[in-house]
Amino acid sequence: MTGIQRQEAIKAALSNPDTVISANRFAKQLMVSRQTIVGDIALLRAKGEQIVATPQGYRYQTKQRHSTVIVVQHNAQQIEAELTALVNAGVTIADVQVDHPVYGLLKGELAIQSITDVKQFVYHLSKTSGEPLSALTDGLHMHRIEYEDVANLEKAKIALKELHILYED
């Protein structure tokens, strides 16, 4: 199978907007290395394909929604409560960002949109020796969130205030 054929197979597999497929799964299906898949995804992105990498795997970017950045501060034990509150408010946590004093803005894609995604993220975080990005900045971090209705955004902010983690003036 040529690179172009693999890329077409990847695009076809991701054509359903609810589909998320990991690089390892693609590699097994297409009988190549994970690194080959990562390269194919990079080439597809360079050609304008809106493929995003999430902790769950690759997917096409969902329809355009409203987006904003919220600032929060909390400890690692509050991650699950924070993410659950946001999902329950009807928003998607697109990413996490920290303003690092040396490297500037560091960002990690999340694409968390359900309680299942929250549980999976928390599970993976607990099973690795890695630290959340917010550990670099004493718990202060930002999330780009996406929402369909302003009411969802307001509900999210209220939930974060109730948890005493929304960072405000």
PDB file of C-alpha atoms in Angstrom:
ATOM      1  CA  MET A   1       0.000   0.000   0.000  1.00  0.00           C
ATOM      2  CA  THR A   2       1.400   3.403  -0.948  1.00  0.00           C
ATOM      3  CA  GLY A   3       1.451   6.444   1.308  1.00  0.00           C
ATOM      4  CA  ILE A   4      -1.357   8.043  -0.688  1.00  0.00           C
ATOM      5  CA  GLN A   5      -3.466   4.884  -0.337  1.00  0.00           C
ATOM      6  CA  ARG A   6      -2.825   4.833   3.433  1.00  0.00           C
ATOM      7  CA  GLN A   7      -3.782   8.490   3.714  1.00  0.00           C
ATOM      8  CA  GLU A   8      -7.008   7.856   1.799  1.00  0.00           C
ATOM      9  CA  ALA A   9      -7.741   4.914   4.110  1.00  0.00           C
ATOM     10  CA  ILE A  10      -7.162   7.150   7.148  1.00  0.00           C
ATOM     11  CA  LYS A  11      -9.478   9.842   5.777  1.00  0.00           C
ATOM     12  CA  ALA A  12     -12.164   7.244   5.023  1.00  0.00           C
ATOM     13  CA  ALA A  13     -11.882   5.712   8.498  1.00  0.00           C
ATOM     14  CA  LEU A  14     -12.263   9.135  10.138  1.00  0.00           C
ATOM     15  CA  SER A  15     -15.134  10.242   7.900  1.00  0.00           C
ATOM     16  CA  ASN A  16     -17.742   9.623  10.628  1.00  0.00           C
ATOM     17  CA  PRO A  17     -17.558  12.687  12.940  1.00  0.00           C
ATOM     18  CA  ASP A  18     -17.938  10.474  16.033  1.00  0.00           C
ATOM     19  CA  THR A  19     -15.002   8.256  15.069  1.00  0.00           C
ATOM     20  CA  VAL A  20     -11.779   8.448  17.062  1.00  0.00           C
ATOM     21  CA  ILE A  21      -8.928   6.094  16.117  1.00  0.00           C
ATOM     22  CA  SER A  22      -5.521   5.844  17.760  1.00  0.00           C
ATOM     23  CA  ALA A  23      -2.273   5.776  15.812  1.00  0.00           C
ATOM     24  CA  ASN A  24      -1.595   2.293  17.175  1.00  0.00           C
ATOM     25  CA  ARG A  25      -4.924   1.007  15.874  1.00  0.00           C
ATOM     26  CA  PHE A  26      -4.311   2.554  12.458  1.00  0.00           C
ATOM     27  CA  ALA A  27      -0.821   1.013  12.427  1.00  0.00           C
ATOM     28  CA  LYS A  28      -2.204  -2.469  13.119  1.00  0.00           C
ATOM     29  CA  GLN A  29      -4.996  -2.101  10.552  1.00  0.00           C
ATOM     30  CA  LEU A  30      -2.683  -0.783   7.844  1.00  0.00           C
ATOM     31  CA  MET A  31       0.282  -2.996   8.809  1.00  0.00           C
ATOM     32  CA  VAL A  32       2.798  -0.170   9.255  1.00  0.00           C
ATOM     33  CA  SER A  33       4.546   1.425  12.218  1.00  0.00           C
ATOM     34  CA  ARG A  34       2.886   3.947  14.490  1.00  0.00           C
ATOM     35  CA  GLN A  35       5.469   6.510  13.331  1.00  0.00           C
ATOM     36  CA  THR A  36       4.392   5.988   9.708  1.00  0.00           C
ATOM     37  CA  ILE A  37       0.812   6.829  10.729  1.00  0.00           C
ATOM     38  CA  VAL A  38       2.000   9.941  12.589  1.00  0.00           C
ATOM     39  CA  GLY A  39       3.797  11.013   9.408  1.00  0.00           C
ATOM     40  CA  ASP A  40       0.721  10.320   7.269  1.00  0.00           C
ATOM     41  CA  ILE A  41      -1.419  12.423   9.615  1.00  0.00           C
ATOM     42  CA  ALA A  42       1.126  15.258   9.413  1.00  0.00           C
ATOM     43  CA  LEU A  43       1.019  15.122   5.612  1.00  0.00           C
ATOM     44  CA  LEU A  44      -2.787  15.139   5.618  1.00  0.00           C
ATOM     45  CA  ARG A  45      -2.790  18.176   7.915  1.00  0.00           C
ATOM     46  CA  ALA A  46      -0.313  19.910   5.616  1.00  0.00           C
ATOM     47  CA  LYS A  47      -2.795  19.335   2.782  1.00  0.00           C
ATOM     48  CA  GLY A  48      -5.514  21.084   4.803  1.00  0.00           C
ATOM     49  CA  GLU A  49      -7.283  18.150   6.461  1.00  0.00           C
ATOM     50  CA  GLN A  50      -8.708  19.222   9.822  1.00  0.00           C
ATOM     51  CA  ILE A  51      -7.524  16.203  11.802  1.00  0.00           C
ATOM     52  CA  VAL A  52      -6.915  16.723  15.511  1.00  0.00           C
ATOM     53  CA  ALA A  53      -5.032  14.511  17.928  1.00  0.00           C
ATOM     54  CA  THR A  54      -6.771  13.815  21.218  1.00  0.00           C
ATOM     55  CA  PRO A  55      -5.813  11.553  24.120  1.00  0.00           C
ATOM     56  CA  GLN A  56      -8.341   9.084  22.686  1.00  0.00           C
ATOM     57  CA  GLY A  57      -6.896   9.179  19.161  1.00  0.00           C
ATOM     58  CA  TYR A  58      -7.283  11.053  15.888  1.00  0.00           C
ATOM     59  CA  ARG A  59     -10.567  12.553  14.705  1.00  0.00           C
ATOM     60  CA  TYR A  60     -11.775  15.187  12.303  1.00  0.00           C
ATOM     61  CA  GLN A  61     -12.444  18.552  13.889  1.00  0.00           C
ATOM     62  CA  THR A  62     -16.094  18.828  14.760  1.00  0.00           C
ATOM     63  CA  LYS A  63     -18.404  21.509  13.418  1.00  0.00           C
ATOM     64  CA  GLN A  64     -17.526  25.048  14.319  1.00  0.00           C
ATOM     65  CA  ARG A  65     -18.850  26.064  17.682  1.00  0.00           C
ATOM     66  CA  HIS A  66     -18.314  29.053  19.919  1.00  0.00           C
ATOM     67  CA  SER A  67     -14.971  28.994  21.659  1.00  0.00           C
ATOM     68  CA  THR A  68     -13.427  30.848  24.568  1.00  0.00           C
ATOM     69  CA  VAL A  69     -10.602  30.470  27.046  1.00  0.00           C
ATOM     70  CA  ILE A  70     -11.255  30.144  30.768  1.00  0.00           C
ATOM     71  CA  VAL A  71      -8.638  30.419  33.488  1.00  0.00           C
ATOM     72  CA  VAL A  72      -8.671  28.077  36.463  1.00  0.00           C
ATOM     73  CA  GLN A  73      -6.422  27.170  39.359  1.00  0.00           C
ATOM     74  CA  HIS A  74      -6.558  23.999  41.424  1.00  0.00           C
ATOM     75  CA  ASN A  75      -4.526  21.038  42.599  1.00  0.00           C
ATOM     76  CA  ALA A  76      -4.187  17.683  40.861  1.00  0.00           C
ATOM     77  CA  GLN A  77      -6.841  16.083  43.086  1.00  0.00           C
ATOM     78  CA  GLN A  78      -9.464  18.454  41.643  1.00  0.00           C
ATOM     79  CA  ILE A  79      -8.896  17.591  37.962  1.00  0.00           C
ATOM     80  CA  GLU A  80     -11.749  15.099  37.740  1.00  0.00           C
ATOM     81  CA  ALA A  81     -14.196  17.463  39.479  1.00  0.00           C
ATOM     82  CA  GLU A  82     -13.188  20.305  37.157  1.00  0.00           C
ATOM     83  CA  LEU A  83     -13.555  18.288  33.950  1.00  0.00           C
ATOM     84  CA  THR A  84     -16.809  16.681  35.119  1.00  0.00           C
ATOM     85  CA  ALA A  85     -18.315  20.084  35.940  1.00  0.00           C
ATOM     86  CA  LEU A  86     -17.433  21.390  32.488  1.00  0.00           C
ATOM     87  CA  VAL A  87     -18.803  18.366  30.635  1.00  0.00           C
ATOM     88  CA  ASN A  88     -21.976  18.413  32.732  1.00  0.00           C
ATOM     89  CA  ALA A  89     -22.414  22.072  31.744  1.00  0.00           C
ATOM     90  CA  GLY A  90     -22.505  21.001  28.105  1.00  0.00           C
ATOM     91  CA  VAL A  91     -19.098  22.251  26.986  1.00  0.00           C
ATOM     92  CA  THR A  92     -16.185  20.465  25.340  1.00  0.00           C
ATOM     93  CA  ILE A  93     -12.744  20.930  26.851  1.00  0.00           C
ATOM     94  CA  ALA A  94     -10.704  21.383  23.685  1.00  0.00           C
ATOM     95  CA  ASP A  95      -7.294  21.822  25.287  1.00  0.00           C
ATOM     96  CA  VAL A  96      -5.245  22.769  28.312  1.00  0.00           C
ATOM     97  CA  GLN A  97      -2.725  25.614  28.196  1.00  0.00           C
ATOM     98  CA  VAL A  98      -0.095  26.987  30.550  1.00  0.00           C
ATOM     99  CA  ASP A  99       2.070  30.066  30.249  1.00  0.00           C
ATOM    100  CA  HIS A 100       5.527  28.675  30.988  1.00  0.00           C
ATOM    101  CA  PRO A 101       8.204  31.175  32.046  1.00  0.00           C
ATOM    102  CA  VAL A 102      10.798  29.683  29.665  1.00  0.00           C
ATOM    103  CA  TYR A 103       8.860  28.123  26.783  1.00  0.00           C
ATOM    104  CA  GLY A 104       5.879  30.468  26.605  1.00  0.00           C
ATOM    105  CA  LEU A 105       2.469  29.007  25.847  1.00  0.00           C
ATOM    106  CA  LEU A 106       2.381  25.216  26.122  1.00  0.00           C
ATOM    107  CA  LYS A 107      -0.762  23.463  24.973  1.00  0.00           C
ATOM    108  CA  GLY A 108      -2.132  19.935  25.066  1.00  0.00           C
ATOM    109  CA  GLU A 109      -5.128  18.815  23.022  1.00  0.00           C
ATOM    110  CA  LEU A 110      -7.838  17.176  25.133  1.00  0.00           C
ATOM    111  CA  ALA A 111     -11.143  17.039  23.198  1.00  0.00           C
ATOM    112  CA  ILE A 112     -13.026  15.921  26.308  1.00  0.00           C
ATOM    113  CA  GLN A 113     -16.749  15.985  25.672  1.00  0.00           C
ATOM    114  CA  SER A 114     -18.285  13.234  27.817  1.00  0.00           C
ATOM    115  CA  ILE A 115     -18.034  11.678  31.267  1.00  0.00           C
ATOM    116  CA  THR A 116     -16.441   8.655  29.598  1.00  0.00           C
ATOM    117  CA  ASP A 117     -13.728  10.933  28.186  1.00  0.00           C
ATOM    118  CA  VAL A 118     -13.185  12.435  31.666  1.00  0.00           C
ATOM    119  CA  LYS A 119     -12.845   8.989  33.258  1.00  0.00           C
ATOM    120  CA  GLN A 120     -10.468   7.840  30.523  1.00  0.00           C
ATOM    121  CA  PHE A 121      -8.297  10.967  30.879  1.00  0.00           C
ATOM    122  CA  VAL A 122      -8.121  10.648  34.675  1.00  0.00           C
ATOM    123  CA  TYR A 123      -7.338   6.928  34.378  1.00  0.00           C
ATOM    124  CA  HIS A 124      -4.496   7.532  31.895  1.00  0.00           C
ATOM    125  CA  LEU A 125      -3.121  10.353  34.032  1.00  0.00           C
ATOM    126  CA  SER A 126      -3.103   8.072  37.086  1.00  0.00           C
ATOM    127  CA  LYS A 127      -1.365   5.256  35.192  1.00  0.00           C
ATOM    128  CA  THR A 128       1.562   7.334  33.954  1.00  0.00           C
ATOM    129  CA  SER A 129       4.440   8.984  35.731  1.00  0.00           C
ATOM    130  CA  GLY A 130       3.631  12.222  33.920  1.00  0.00           C
ATOM    131  CA  GLU A 131       2.298  15.316  35.575  1.00  0.00           C
ATOM    132  CA  PRO A 132      -0.519  17.522  34.307  1.00  0.00           C
ATOM    133  CA  LEU A 133       0.653  20.679  32.549  1.00  0.00           C
ATOM    134  CA  SER A 134      -0.789  22.718  35.422  1.00  0.00           C
ATOM    135  CA  ALA A 135       1.902  21.256  37.712  1.00  0.00           C
ATOM    136  CA  LEU A 136       4.347  23.572  35.921  1.00  0.00           C
ATOM    137  CA  THR A 137       2.449  26.676  37.021  1.00  0.00           C
ATOM    138  CA  ASP A 138       1.230  25.934  40.574  1.00  0.00           C
ATOM    139  CA  GLY A 139      -2.127  24.746  39.256  1.00  0.00           C
ATOM    140  CA  LEU A 140      -2.845  27.896  37.228  1.00  0.00           C
ATOM    141  CA  HIS A 141      -3.895  26.971  33.698  1.00  0.00           C
ATOM    142  CA  MET A 142      -6.308  27.721  30.899  1.00  0.00           C
ATOM    143  CA  HIS A 143      -8.748  25.671  28.901  1.00  0.00           C
ATOM    144  CA  ARG A 144     -10.112  26.477  25.491  1.00  0.00           C
ATOM    145  CA  ILE A 145     -13.691  25.319  25.699  1.00  0.00           C
ATOM    146  CA  GLU A 146     -16.267  24.979  22.942  1.00  0.00           C
ATOM    147  CA  TYR A 147     -19.993  25.385  23.395  1.00  0.00           C
ATOM    148  CA  GLU A 148     -23.119  25.710  21.305  1.00  0.00           C
ATOM    149  CA  ASP A 149     -25.035  28.151  23.464  1.00  0.00           C
ATOM    150  CA  VAL A 150     -23.935  30.977  25.757  1.00  0.00           C
ATOM    151  CA  ALA A 151     -26.081  29.400  28.476  1.00  0.00           C
ATOM    152  CA  ASN A 152     -23.668  26.439  28.484  1.00  0.00           C
ATOM    153  CA  LEU A 153     -20.730  28.795  28.990  1.00  0.00           C
ATOM    154  CA  GLU A 154     -22.467  30.535  31.890  1.00  0.00           C
ATOM    155  CA  LYS A 155     -23.411  27.196  33.445  1.00  0.00           C
ATOM    156  CA  ALA A 156     -19.742  26.105  33.181  1.00  0.00           C
ATOM    157  CA  LYS A 157     -18.506  29.286  34.868  1.00  0.00           C
ATOM    158  CA  ILE A 158     -21.024  28.912  37.704  1.00  0.00           C
ATOM    159  CA  ALA A 159     -19.980  25.291  38.254  1.00  0.00           C
ATOM    160  CA  LEU A 160     -16.306  26.277  38.401  1.00  0.00           C
ATOM    161  CA  LYS A 161     -17.088  29.112  40.839  1.00  0.00           C
ATOM    162  CA  GLU A 162     -18.902  26.634  43.072  1.00  0.00           C
ATOM    163  CA  LEU A 163     -15.778  24.466  43.073  1.00  0.00           C
ATOM    164  CA  HIS A 164     -13.719  27.595  43.918  1.00  0.00           C
ATOM    165  CA  ILE A 165     -11.376  27.010  40.981  1.00  0.00           C
ATOM    166  CA  LEU A 166     -12.412  29.678  38.463  1.00  0.00           C
ATOM    167  CA  TYR A 167      -9.593  32.229  38.397  1.00  0.00           C
ATOM    168  CA  GLU A 168     -11.063  35.735  38.321  1.00  0.00           C
ATOM    169  CA  ASP A 169      -9.996  39.292  39.058  1.00  0.00           C
TER     170      ASP A 169
END
